[in-house]
Amino acid sequence: MNVLGIETSCDETGVAVVVDGVTIRANEVATQGAKHAAYGGVVPEIASREHTRVISQLSELALAQAVGKIDLIAATAGPGLMGALLVGVNFAKAMAYTWRVPFVPVHHIEGHIFSPFIDGAPPQWPALALIVSGGHTQLIYCAGEHRYELLATTRDDAVGEAFDKVARLLDLSYPGGPSVQRAAENGDPAAFRFPRAFRGSDTLEFSYSGLKTAVLYALQDKPDANVADVAASFQAAAVDVLLEKTKLALQQTGAPRLIVAGGVAANKLLRDRLEAEIDVPLHIPPLPLCMDNGAMIAAAGYWRYQAGYRGTLDDTPSAGLSLVA
Ligand code: KG4
Ligand code: ZN
């Protein structure tokens, strides 16, 4: 089954063709990073306009690489920026109507959850999922196919957002994750003692605004602080908490496998520490599938369709769509 997957929830336009939820035929991503860089974060209006500008061209590119006709169209229906979501969902519905193929709306986080299973073995359940991106920091217990329980989220900033904000404080480029990681390579992670929220407590909740503020105060205190040392100390603190809470959630749920996905799953320190310290099978996507993309939406849409879900042309996106029914 050839599935066209469309992702436009934030600042990446993604269009992909994936066969049977696993084999990528095309995965085109247009990143708007440069358009938002001057503002240090995503500007919703610019995002919508950019999606509108590139989506047709990107789809033509993806479809040219596909073999045979498209059988199903999946698009991200939320959560995300409303204007941005509308572009992808309406494009997908128009294509589905024209080609007389089914349309399946997909939850963005479910896309991330399915991303490690592309080009690999089919997903197995139950599983614990750690979703770490610019908008989310969540621990989700996946009891079975499409059965989710939200165990924890962040009380304030998402971990990716903290990387982006700290990058701005350090005058590093946007998006902050890759630039902070690069700066941290030559730094001393023990140079600054930054806080680890809820360390040692039995809550699974996250909080990242205190860490960001601690970096701000450290820089006010020492304006000539070594950027590499600050970046490395911040990254160590951010990743420490992810490891601690994930281990605790594995213990509490007894989940036999761990999924880690979302943009921050590209972080090398996080990946290395997960490999070294987690003793259940780890499912983490290759770097290009960590960031938002259409392939993960096609994959999730395929598994939804197989489970009997069908969208309609009346479906509209929702900026605050919930994963837990
Ligand atoms: O999943 P994603 O592409 O978009 C959202 O759904 O938010 O994640 C983007 C986030 C950004 O905050 C970015 O700074 C972060 O992922 N990120 C990283 C790395 N690469 C991207 N964070 C830490 N280390 C990285 N290497
Ligand atoms: Zn995402």
CSV table of N, CA and C and ligand atoms in Angstrom, one decimal, residues 108 112 133 292 296, ligand 2:
chain,number,residue,atom,x,y,z
A,108,HIS,N,0.3,14.3,15.5
A,108,HIS,CA,1.7,14.5,15.3
A,108,HIS,C,2.6,13.6,16.2
A,112,HIS,N,5.6,10.7,15.5
A,112,HIS,CA,6.9,10.5,16.1
A,112,HIS,C,7.0,9.0,16.7
A,133,SER,N,10.8,17.1,21.8
A,133,SER,CA,10.9,17.9,20.6
A,133,SER,C,10.9,19.4,21.0
A,292,ASP,N,10.8,16.7,12.3
A,292,ASP,CA,9.5,16.5,11.7
A,292,ASP,C,9.6,16.1,10.2
A,296,MET,N,7.0,9.8,8.8
A,296,MET,CA,6.5,9.3,10.0
A,296,MET,C,4.9,9.4,10.0
B,2,ZN,ZN,7.6,17.0,16.0
